[in-house]
Short mmCIF file of C-alpha atoms in Angstrom, two decimals:
data_model
loop_
_atom_site.label_atom_id
_atom_site.label_comp_id
_atom_site.label_asym_id
_atom_site.label_seq_id
_atom_site.Cartn_x
_atom_site.Cartn_y
_atom_site.Cartn_z
CA MET O 56 47.04 35.56 -39.64
CA LYS O 57 46.83 37.09 -36.70
CA ARG O 58 45.29 34.48 -33.51
CA LEU O 59 41.89 36.12 -32.36
CA SER O 60 43.02 37.22 -28.92
CA GLN O 61 41.70 40.80 -27.71
CA ILE O 62 37.78 42.06 -28.47
CA SER O 63 39.50 43.96 -31.06
CA ASP O 64 41.12 42.62 -33.25
CA ILE O 65 37.31 40.74 -34.28
CA SER O 66 37.67 42.80 -38.05
CA GLY O 67 34.83 41.12 -39.46
CA ALA O 68 31.25 40.01 -38.92
CA ALA O 69 31.63 38.20 -36.27
CA ARG O 70 29.67 39.75 -32.89
CA ALA O 71 32.39 40.30 -30.21
CA PRO O 72 30.80 40.78 -26.47
CA ASP O 73 28.45 43.43 -25.77
CA TYR O 74 30.88 43.97 -22.70
CA ASP O 75 33.98 44.82 -21.33
CA PRO O 76 35.23 41.01 -20.12
CA ALA O 77 37.97 41.83 -18.01
CA ALA O 78 36.46 44.74 -15.45
CA HIS O 79 33.95 41.63 -14.51
CA GLY O 80 35.55 38.98 -12.81
CA CYS O 81 34.56 35.14 -12.34
CA GLY O 82 31.92 34.06 -10.17
CA ILE O 83 31.59 30.20 -11.02
CA VAL O 84 33.83 27.07 -12.07
CA HIS O 85 32.87 24.62 -14.32
CA LEU O 86 33.96 21.13 -14.21
CA GLY O 87 34.14 19.26 -17.28
CA LEU O 88 35.69 21.85 -20.19
CA GLY O 89 34.31 20.87 -23.15
CA ALA O 90 32.90 21.88 -26.67
CA PHE O 91 29.47 21.55 -25.07
CA HIS O 92 29.93 23.75 -21.59
CA ARG O 93 31.21 26.27 -24.35
CA ALA O 94 28.24 26.43 -26.75
CA HIS O 95 25.74 26.56 -24.02
CA GLN O 96 26.49 27.10 -20.70
CA ALA O 97 29.16 29.69 -21.50
CA ALA O 98 26.85 31.38 -24.27
CA MET O 99 24.82 31.46 -21.58
CA THR O 100 26.42 33.46 -18.86
CA ASP O 101 28.10 35.30 -22.17
CA ALA O 102 24.18 36.25 -22.34
CA ALA O 103 24.12 38.17 -19.09
CA LEU O 104 26.90 39.62 -18.25
CA ALA O 105 26.11 41.63 -21.57
CA ALA O 106 22.59 41.66 -19.90
CA GLU O 107 23.24 43.11 -16.47
CA GLY O 108 26.60 42.30 -15.63
CA GLY O 109 28.44 41.16 -12.54
CA ASP O 110 31.47 39.05 -11.42
CA TRP O 111 29.98 36.35 -13.18
CA ARG O 112 32.54 35.25 -16.11
CA ILE O 113 33.73 31.58 -15.48
CA THR O 114 36.47 30.01 -14.35
CA GLY O 115 36.73 26.78 -15.99
CA VAL O 116 38.55 23.11 -15.69
CA SER O 117 39.63 20.65 -17.50
CA LEU O 118 39.74 17.52 -15.26
CA ARG O 119 41.90 15.37 -18.12
CA SER O 120 43.41 16.76 -21.30
CA ARG O 121 45.54 20.28 -21.33
CA THR O 122 45.13 20.78 -25.04
CA VAL O 123 41.34 22.98 -24.49
CA VAL O 124 43.18 25.35 -21.41
CA ASP O 125 46.55 25.41 -23.78
CA ALA O 126 44.26 26.50 -27.05
CA LEU O 127 42.28 28.93 -24.34
CA GLU O 128 45.36 30.98 -23.24
CA ALA O 129 47.09 31.49 -25.66
CA GLN O 130 43.21 33.51 -27.15
CA ASN O 131 42.87 34.98 -23.71
CA CYS O 132 39.63 32.53 -23.27
CA LEU O 133 38.36 34.66 -25.85
CA TYR O 134 36.89 32.26 -28.41
CA THR O 135 34.52 32.35 -31.11
CA LEU O 136 30.08 30.23 -31.41
CA LEU O 137 29.05 29.98 -34.54
CA GLU O 138 25.44 29.08 -35.67
CA ARG O 139 24.30 26.99 -38.88
CA ASP O 140 21.19 25.84 -40.04
CA ALA O 141 19.35 25.94 -43.52
CA GLU O 142 20.03 30.00 -43.64
CA GLY O 143 23.93 29.55 -43.75
CA VAL O 144 26.49 30.39 -40.65
CA ARG O 145 26.03 33.39 -38.09
CA GLY O 146 29.23 33.80 -35.20
CA ARG O 147 29.94 35.43 -32.50
CA VAL O 148 32.76 36.08 -30.03
CA ILE O 149 32.51 34.60 -25.95
CA GLY O 150 34.04 36.20 -23.09
CA ALA O 151 32.11 34.83 -20.32
CA ILE O 152 35.66 32.45 -19.97
CA GLY O 153 38.29 34.26 -17.72
CA LYS O 154 40.61 31.52 -17.06
CA ALA O 155 41.47 28.01 -17.55
CA ILE O 156 42.85 25.20 -15.43
CA ALA O 157 44.12 21.62 -16.48
CA ALA O 158 44.17 18.63 -14.52
CA ASP O 159 46.26 20.31 -11.63
CA PRO O 160 44.17 19.51 -8.33
CA ARG O 161 46.02 22.18 -5.85
CA ALA O 162 44.72 25.22 -8.97
CA SER O 163 41.38 23.24 -8.84
CA LEU O 164 40.92 23.63 -5.55
CA ASN O 165 42.10 26.18 -4.86
CA ALA O 166 39.40 28.53 -7.27
CA LEU O 167 36.59 26.33 -6.00
CA CYS O 168 36.98 27.77 -2.40
CA ALA O 169 37.54 31.15 -3.70
CA PRO O 170 34.70 33.46 -1.61
CA ALA O 171 34.39 34.73 -5.03
CA THR O 172 32.95 31.25 -6.19
CA ARG O 173 29.29 31.05 -4.99
CA ILE O 174 28.58 28.65 -8.10
CA VAL O 175 29.25 25.60 -9.72
CA THR O 176 28.45 24.24 -12.91
CA LEU O 177 29.23 20.61 -14.51
CA THR O 178 29.30 18.78 -17.68
CA VAL O 179 31.36 15.75 -17.10
CA THR O 180 29.03 13.08 -18.44
CA GLU O 181 27.23 10.00 -16.19
CA LYS O 182 30.83 8.56 -16.23
CA GLY O 183 32.33 11.17 -15.39
CA TYR O 184 30.30 11.89 -11.84
CA GLY O 185 31.57 7.74 -10.63
CA ILE O 186 27.73 7.20 -8.65
CA ASP O 187 26.69 4.36 -8.42
CA ARG O 188 23.50 4.13 -8.95
CA GLU O 189 22.43 1.27 -7.28
CA THR O 190 23.19 3.23 -4.21
CA GLY O 191 23.73 6.32 -5.79
CA GLY O 192 26.52 7.08 -3.14
CA PRO O 193 30.73 7.61 -4.84
CA ASP O 194 31.21 3.82 -6.74
CA GLN O 195 34.64 3.29 -4.72
CA ASN O 196 35.60 0.16 -8.11
CA ASP O 197 36.43 3.62 -9.38
CA PRO O 198 40.43 4.54 -10.15
CA VAL O 199 39.32 8.27 -9.50
CA ILE O 200 37.19 7.79 -6.61
CA ALA O 201 39.41 4.93 -5.66
CA HIS O 202 42.83 7.06 -5.46
CA ASP O 203 40.10 10.58 -3.92
CA LEU O 204 38.94 8.73 -1.33
CA ALA O 205 42.54 7.44 -0.23
CA HIS O 206 43.91 11.30 -1.10
CA SER O 207 41.73 13.34 -0.12
CA ASP O 208 44.36 15.97 0.43
CA ALA O 209 45.43 16.08 -4.20
CA PRO O 210 41.23 15.56 -5.00
CA ASN O 211 40.77 14.84 -8.88
CA GLY O 212 36.98 13.12 -9.54
CA VAL O 213 34.52 15.50 -9.84
CA LEU O 214 33.05 14.35 -6.47
CA GLY O 215 36.19 14.33 -3.81
CA LEU O 216 36.50 18.25 -5.16
CA LEU O 217 33.43 18.87 -4.79
CA ALA O 218 33.91 17.24 -1.24
CA VAL O 219 37.04 18.29 0.09
CA ALA O 220 36.44 22.29 -2.00
CA LEU O 221 33.54 22.24 0.74
CA SER O 222 34.77 21.00 3.61
CA GLU O 223 37.72 23.61 3.18
CA ARG O 224 35.20 26.13 2.48
CA ARG O 225 33.85 25.14 5.65
CA ASN O 226 36.53 25.50 7.75
CA ALA O 227 37.01 29.04 7.09
CA GLY O 228 34.25 29.61 7.52
CA VAL O 229 33.62 31.13 4.46
CA GLU O 230 29.92 29.83 2.44
CA PRO O 231 29.27 27.29 0.04
CA PHE O 232 28.66 27.51 -3.35
CA ALA O 233 25.62 25.89 -5.15
CA VAL O 234 26.26 23.66 -7.17
CA LEU O 235 24.45 23.38 -10.56
CA CYS O 236 24.70 20.06 -12.74
CA CYS O 237 24.29 20.68 -16.60
CA ASP O 238 24.89 16.62 -17.68
CA ASN O 239 21.87 14.68 -19.43
CA LEU O 240 20.09 12.41 -15.73
CA PRO O 241 17.18 12.58 -14.58
CA ASP O 242 17.00 14.79 -11.49
CA ASN O 243 20.57 15.14 -11.69
CA GLY O 244 20.48 17.83 -8.59
CA GLN O 245 19.99 14.96 -6.60
CA PHE O 246 21.79 12.36 -8.05
CA LEU O 247 25.07 14.69 -7.24
CA LYS O 248 23.65 16.24 -3.86
CA ASN O 249 23.64 11.84 -2.98
CA GLY O 250 27.25 11.29 -4.41
CA VAL O 251 28.75 14.10 -2.88
CA VAL O 252 27.35 13.42 0.13
CA GLY O 253 28.22 10.01 0.54
CA PHE O 254 31.40 11.02 -0.64
CA ALA O 255 31.79 12.85 2.61
CA ARG O 256 30.39 10.71 4.47
CA HIS O 257 33.64 8.24 3.77
CA MET O 258 35.80 11.98 4.86
CA ASP O 259 34.01 12.51 7.82
CA ALA O 260 30.43 12.55 9.41
CA GLY O 261 29.41 15.97 10.60
CA LEU O 262 30.55 16.74 6.91
CA ALA O 263 27.82 14.71 4.95
CA GLU O 264 25.80 15.98 7.79
CA TRP O 265 26.14 19.52 7.30
CA ILE O 266 26.98 19.52 3.15
CA ASP O 267 23.45 17.35 3.52
CA ALA O 268 21.67 20.43 4.97
CA ASN O 269 23.56 23.62 3.79
CA VAL O 270 24.69 23.30 -0.24
CA ALA O 271 22.54 23.51 -2.74
CA PHE O 272 22.49 21.26 -5.60
CA PRO O 273 19.09 22.79 -7.88
CA SER O 274 18.22 20.30 -11.07
CA SER O 275 18.29 22.18 -13.95
CA MET O 276 17.62 20.24 -18.23
CA VAL O 277 20.18 21.48 -21.06
CA ASP O 278 19.53 20.49 -25.10
CA ARG O 279 22.24 21.61 -27.59
CA ILE O 280 23.46 20.02 -29.98
CA THR O 281 26.84 20.52 -30.00
CA PRO O 282 29.42 18.21 -32.64
CA ALA O 283 33.11 18.34 -33.10
CA ALA O 284 34.94 21.12 -34.32
CA THR O 285 35.91 20.17 -37.69
CA ASP O 286 38.40 22.02 -40.52
CA ALA O 287 35.49 23.62 -42.10
CA THR O 288 34.50 25.07 -38.28
CA ARG O 289 37.45 26.96 -38.30
CA ALA O 290 37.32 28.18 -41.23
CA ASP O 291 33.95 29.96 -40.74
CA ALA O 292 35.82 31.64 -37.62
CA LEU O 293 38.54 32.90 -39.84
CA ALA O 294 35.89 34.33 -42.15
CA LEU O 295 33.98 36.12 -39.80
CA THR O 296 36.67 36.68 -36.90
CA GLY O 297 39.47 37.66 -39.22
CA CYS O 298 41.10 36.03 -37.02
CA THR O 299 42.46 32.30 -36.93
CA ASP O 300 40.36 31.13 -33.58
CA LEU O 301 41.23 27.32 -32.87
CA CYS O 302 38.76 27.50 -29.90
CA ALA O 303 35.90 27.44 -32.74
CA ILE O 304 33.27 25.78 -32.11
CA GLU O 305 29.28 25.14 -33.66
CA THR O 306 26.00 24.66 -32.78
CA GLU O 307 22.37 24.56 -33.60
CA PRO O 308 20.90 27.43 -33.44
CA PHE O 309 18.23 26.16 -30.80
CA THR O 310 19.14 25.75 -27.16
CA GLN O 311 16.98 25.60 -23.75
CA TRP O 312 18.58 25.15 -20.38
CA VAL O 313 15.59 24.64 -17.26
CA ILE O 314 16.56 25.31 -13.81
CA GLU O 315 15.61 24.62 -11.29
CA ASP O 316 15.79 29.04 -8.60
CA SER O 317 18.02 27.75 -5.79
CA PHE O 318 21.55 29.34 -5.48
CA PRO O 319 21.72 30.81 -2.08
CA GLN O 320 24.36 33.03 -2.95
CA GLY O 321 22.75 34.49 -6.15
CA ARG O 322 22.86 34.12 -9.97
CA PRO O 323 23.56 35.71 -13.18
CA ALA O 324 21.14 36.86 -15.62
CA TRP O 325 20.61 33.73 -17.30
CA GLU O 326 17.28 34.28 -18.64
CA ALA O 327 18.80 36.58 -21.41
CA GLY O 328 19.76 33.89 -22.63
CA GLY O 329 16.55 31.77 -23.14
CA ALA O 330 16.63 29.88 -19.33
CA LEU O 331 13.79 29.04 -18.07
CA PHE O 332 13.81 28.93 -13.96
CA VAL O 333 10.96 26.75 -11.87
CA ASP O 334 10.38 25.22 -9.37
CA ASP O 335 9.86 21.91 -11.17
CA VAL O 336 12.30 20.33 -13.36
CA ALA O 337 10.89 17.16 -13.93
CA LYS O 338 7.69 17.66 -15.80
CA TYR O 339 9.87 19.33 -17.91
CA GLU O 340 12.83 16.89 -18.34
CA ASN O 341 9.42 15.54 -18.87
CA MET O 342 8.34 17.23 -21.96
CA LYS O 343 12.48 16.62 -23.17
CA LEU O 344 11.64 12.29 -23.04
CA ARG O 345 8.89 12.07 -24.84
CA MET O 346 8.37 14.89 -27.09
CA LEU O 347 12.77 15.29 -28.86
CA ASN O 348 13.82 12.13 -27.14
CA GLY O 349 10.33 9.83 -28.20
CA ALA O 350 10.19 10.85 -31.85
CA HIS O 351 14.19 11.09 -32.07
CA SER O 352 13.58 6.96 -31.13
CA MET O 353 10.76 6.04 -33.74
CA LEU O 354 12.73 8.04 -36.10
CA ALA O 355 15.90 6.74 -35.63
CA TYR O 356 14.32 4.07 -35.72
CA THR O 357 12.21 3.57 -38.97
CA GLY O 358 14.64 5.56 -40.43
CA PHE O 359 17.72 3.03 -40.42
CA LEU O 360 15.44 0.46 -41.25
CA SER O 361 13.79 2.41 -44.10
CA GLY O 362 17.45 3.37 -45.63
CA LYS O 363 17.42 6.63 -44.00
CA ARG O 364 21.66 7.49 -42.39
CA TYR O 365 21.37 11.28 -41.32
CA VAL O 366 18.25 11.97 -38.86
CA ARG O 367 17.96 15.26 -41.59
CA GLU O 368 17.07 12.43 -44.44
CA VAL O 369 14.51 11.41 -42.61
CA MET O 370 12.41 14.90 -42.26
CA ALA O 371 12.82 14.79 -46.01
CA ASP O 372 10.91 12.21 -46.63
CA ALA O 373 7.00 13.34 -46.87
CA ASN O 374 5.60 10.47 -44.98
CA LEU O 375 8.27 10.01 -42.63
CA ALA O 376 7.97 13.96 -41.66
CA THR O 377 4.06 12.90 -41.11
CA LEU O 378 5.39 10.37 -39.32
CA VAL O 379 7.68 12.28 -36.49
CA ARG O 380 5.25 15.42 -36.50
CA ARG O 381 1.65 12.84 -35.60
CA HIS O 382 4.31 11.72 -32.54
CA LEU O 383 4.98 14.61 -31.37
CA ASN O 384 1.41 15.56 -31.18
CA ALA O 385 0.57 12.28 -29.35
CA ALA O 386 2.97 13.06 -26.77
CA ALA O 387 1.60 16.32 -26.57
CA LYS O 388 -1.29 14.94 -25.62
CA THR O 389 0.30 13.02 -22.59
CA LEU O 390 2.13 16.03 -20.72
CA THR O 391 0.76 18.40 -17.91
CA PRO O 392 0.14 21.68 -19.32
CA LEU O 393 3.74 23.31 -18.27
CA ALA O 394 4.47 27.28 -17.25
CA MET O 395 6.48 29.16 -20.23
CA ILE O 396 5.92 26.19 -23.00
CA ASP O 397 3.29 26.17 -25.67
CA TYR O 398 3.81 22.65 -26.54
CA GLY O 399 2.83 22.91 -30.40
CA THR O 400 5.72 25.79 -31.03
CA TYR O 401 8.32 23.38 -29.06
CA ALA O 402 7.62 20.90 -32.10
CA ASP O 403 7.37 23.49 -34.29
CA ASP O 404 10.95 24.19 -32.52
CA LEU O 405 11.82 19.99 -32.66
CA GLU O 406 10.68 19.10 -36.57
CA ALA O 407 12.52 22.34 -37.64
CA ARG O 408 15.87 21.16 -35.57
CA PHE O 409 15.42 17.54 -37.01
CA ARG O 410 15.20 19.34 -41.05
CA ASN O 411 18.79 20.80 -39.70
CA PRO O 412 20.99 19.85 -42.96
CA ALA O 413 24.25 21.50 -41.09
CA ILE O 414 23.58 19.03 -38.38
CA ALA O 415 24.71 15.13 -39.22
CA HIS O 416 22.89 13.52 -36.53
CA GLU O 417 22.59 9.05 -38.31
CA THR O 418 19.92 7.85 -36.65
CA TYR O 419 21.16 4.09 -36.44
CA GLN O 420 23.76 6.27 -33.14
CA ILE O 421 20.61 7.19 -31.90
CA ALA O 422 19.54 3.51 -31.94
CA MET O 423 21.82 2.34 -29.83
CA ASP O 424 21.16 1.17 -25.97
CA GLY O 425 16.77 0.64 -27.16
CA THR O 426 16.18 -0.88 -24.27
CA GLN O 427 17.31 1.95 -21.74
CA LYS O 428 15.16 4.44 -23.80
CA LEU O 429 12.24 2.92 -24.93
CA PRO O 430 9.87 2.71 -21.03
CA GLN O 431 10.53 6.52 -20.47
CA ARG O 432 10.03 7.32 -23.62
CA ILE O 433 7.37 5.17 -25.25
CA LEU O 434 6.19 2.85 -22.86
CA ALA O 435 5.04 5.28 -19.68
CA PRO O 436 3.29 7.60 -22.46
CA ALA O 437 1.67 5.23 -23.89
CA LEU O 438 0.22 4.15 -20.57
CA ASP O 439 -0.61 7.52 -19.96
CA ALA O 440 -2.53 7.78 -23.65
CA ILE O 441 -4.50 4.21 -23.09
CA ALA O 442 -5.48 5.63 -18.94
CA SER O 443 -7.01 8.96 -20.94
CA GLY O 444 -8.58 7.69 -23.82
CA HIS O 445 -5.87 8.67 -26.28
CA ASP O 446 -4.88 7.29 -29.53
CA ILE O 447 -2.13 4.87 -29.24
CA ARG O 448 -1.46 3.65 -32.49
CA PRO O 449 2.55 6.30 -32.65
CA PHE O 450 3.66 4.22 -29.49
CA GLY O 451 2.68 0.98 -30.83
CA PHE O 452 4.22 1.93 -34.26
CA ALA O 453 7.20 3.43 -32.50
CA THR O 454 7.30 0.03 -30.39
CA ALA O 455 6.87 -2.18 -33.39
CA MET O 456 10.00 -0.64 -35.02
CA TRP O 457 11.70 -1.24 -31.92
CA MET O 458 10.71 -5.12 -32.37
CA ARG O 459 11.80 -4.62 -36.40
CA TYR O 460 15.14 -3.20 -35.02
CA CYS O 461 15.73 -6.01 -32.87
CA LEU O 462 15.69 -8.29 -35.32
CA GLY O 463 19.33 -6.84 -36.97
CA ILE O 464 19.18 -7.69 -40.89
CA ASP O 465 17.15 -4.66 -42.91
CA ASP O 466 14.94 -5.31 -45.95
CA THR O 467 18.16 -6.00 -48.32
CA GLY O 468 18.37 -8.89 -45.76
CA THR O 469 22.01 -6.39 -44.93
CA PRO O 470 22.80 -7.58 -41.01
CA TYR O 471 23.64 -4.91 -38.80
CA GLU O 472 24.37 -4.61 -35.60
CA ILE O 473 21.67 -3.75 -32.74
CA ARG O 474 24.04 -1.92 -30.13
CA ASP O 475 22.40 -2.21 -27.34
CA PRO O 476 23.56 -3.53 -23.45
CA ARG O 477 20.86 -6.19 -23.79
CA GLU O 478 21.30 -7.94 -27.49
CA ALA O 479 21.67 -11.09 -25.75
CA GLU O 480 18.86 -11.28 -24.23
CA ILE O 481 17.05 -9.76 -26.80
CA LYS O 482 18.94 -12.11 -29.53
CA ALA O 483 18.12 -15.44 -27.30
CA ALA O 484 14.24 -14.25 -27.19
CA LEU O 485 14.01 -14.29 -30.67
CA ASP O 486 15.83 -17.02 -31.47
CA GLY O 487 14.17 -19.50 -34.03
CA LEU O 488 11.70 -17.30 -34.32
CA PRO O 489 9.46 -17.10 -37.50
CA ARG O 490 8.69 -13.49 -39.10
CA ASN O 491 5.52 -13.46 -36.68
CA GLY O 492 4.85 -9.96 -35.91
CA ALA O 493 2.49 -12.13 -32.78
CA GLN O 494 5.45 -14.23 -31.55
CA ILE O 495 7.77 -11.73 -31.98
CA SER O 496 6.16 -9.18 -30.41
CA GLN O 497 4.74 -11.70 -27.42
CA ALA O 498 8.63 -13.32 -27.52
CA LEU O 499 10.49 -9.31 -26.59
CA GLN O 500 7.30 -8.69 -24.72
CA THR O 501 7.38 -11.87 -22.73
CA ARG O 502 10.96 -12.49 -22.13
CA LEU O 503 12.67 -9.47 -20.84
CA ASP O 504 11.50 -7.00 -18.15
CA LEU O 505 10.14 -3.77 -19.64
CA PHE O 506 6.84 -3.74 -20.13
CA PRO O 507 4.05 -3.13 -17.86
CA ALA O 508 1.25 -5.56 -17.06
CA ALA O 509 -1.23 -3.09 -18.44
CA LEU O 510 0.56 -2.73 -21.52
CA LYS O 511 0.87 -7.06 -22.12
CA GLU O 512 -2.55 -6.90 -20.58
CA ASN O 513 -4.29 -4.12 -23.89
CA THR O 514 -5.57 -6.11 -25.60
CA GLU O 515 -5.52 -3.19 -28.72
CA TRP O 516 -1.34 -2.88 -27.76
CA GLN O 517 -1.12 -6.83 -28.11
CA THR O 518 -2.87 -6.36 -31.62
CA LEU O 519 -1.58 -3.49 -33.20
CA ILE O 520 2.14 -3.96 -32.37
CA ALA O 521 1.86 -7.44 -34.16
CA GLU O 522 -0.35 -5.65 -36.80
CA ILE O 523 2.56 -2.88 -37.94
CA LEU O 524 5.02 -5.25 -37.63
CA ASP O 525 3.25 -8.28 -40.17
CA THR O 526 2.98 -5.10 -42.10
CA THR O 527 6.87 -4.46 -42.59
CA PHE O 528 7.67 -8.27 -42.69
CA GLU O 529 4.87 -8.54 -46.06
CA LYS O 530 5.47 -5.48 -47.99
CA GLY O 531 9.26 -3.72 -45.83
CA VAL O 532 8.75 -1.15 -43.91
CA SER O 533 8.00 1.24 -46.58
CA SER O 534 4.85 0.18 -47.07
CA ALA O 535 4.12 0.33 -43.41
CA VAL O 536 5.42 3.71 -43.28
CA ALA O 537 2.96 4.01 -46.08
CA SER O 538 0.35 2.30 -44.60
CA GLU O 539 0.40 4.67 -41.53
CA LEU O 540 -0.83 7.15 -43.66
#
C-alpha cells in the first residue's frame, strides 16, 4: 500500500487541500509539534490557505523527539485529520505544514530568524515554558532554563529560542515576529511575554527593553479534544485516503480559537477556519472556565461517585444530563454578553461534545486537582450569582459533590486516591470527622484557603451544602442527584 506523500495519492473519500501546498511559503514557526497543534492551529491554517492563500505554511519544531518529524518528512508533511462523532468519521488531508525540525537548536534558530517568519505559535504545556509562576520570569532551577542561560548560542528551550532569535533579528535589522501562545493558560500572552523579557534581561537589559516595547504577544484561547492516535485511527485514515498514513490523528468536530488581533506583520485568514478575533480574550476565557470547565468539574465528581467512568456515560443518564444543563444555564447567567457568542448555542455545543460517543474522557481524570480548579470554575460564579440575586444551588451542588469526593471512598465502600496537590491538607481537615454535612463543609471551608469570606459567611450557601452532603450520606449520591430534580 502506498504511503501518503502527494495530494494526487488520495483515492478515497477524504477531502484533499483546496490549494497547492507547494505554491505557498512558510511564514509561521510552531514550537511543539504535537497532535493538538496538528488538529487545531494547523487545521485552521489549512482553511486559511484554502480561503485566501498567502505564504503562511508552518515550519514545525519538535523540541524533544524526532519521531513525529521523521514520520511527517516521509510524507512531505501531509497527514490525515479525522473527525469523529455519533454520525461517524470524516477525513481531510492537511497541507499546512511545510517543514519539520527535530531538536536542532541551530536549525530552529535559523527558522525563527528567517525574514519570512512573521508569527511564532506555541503548544508546549505550562511546564514546557520554564516560567516561575511566582516571579513571572524564567525558573532558574529548571534544567533547560539553566542550560540556555549558560549557552545562549545553542538554546534548547522555548524562552531561550525566542529571546536569542529576537536578539539576532534585532541585530540584523529584521522586524520581530509576533509570538502567539496557544496553551490553555490564563492571560497566556502576558504570561509568555514576562518569561521572554525576563530571560532576555539575563542576556542584555537593552534587549529586554526592546522586546518589551516592540514584540507583540497576543493572547488566545483554544479548545479542541484530541485523543491519542490508535490503530483504529490509522485504519480509518487508510480507508478514507487509500494511503498508509503514520501521522494520522483524530479529534472532535468542535473547535474554538479566540485570538487577540495583534499581528504587526500580518496573519493568515484564520477566521476561515472559525477563529474569532477580539480585543479582550479574558472574557472568552471566563466563559470557558465557567461553562465548559465548571460543568466538567460538576459532572466529573457527580459522575465518578455515581459509577460513571466516562463523560458520555454521564450524559446518557437523564438525571445527570439534566443537572449538566442546569449548571451550564446557571454559569451563563453570571457572564456578561459577548460579541459573536450566543450562550444558549454554546451550551448546546457543549452538551453535544459531552455526549460524543467517540470521545472516551474519564470522569476520574477530570476530577484531578480540584483545589486548583474550584475557585475559578465554581466559587467565582457562585459569588457573582449571589451578587446578582440568581440561584446559587447549582454551584452549591457542585461544591458539595467535590467535598463528597474528597472523602476518598464511594458509596460501595471502595476507596480511591483523590489526586490533588493538597491531598494531605484535605485528609488532615477531614480526619476523625463523622459523616455530617455541616461539619465536613465547615472543616474544608475553614482549613483550606479556597473559599472567599462572602461565601463562608452566606447562610444559604452553608445550609444547602450541608443539606446536599447529608443526603449523599443518608441515601447515596444517586439519590442526591434525583433530589436535585
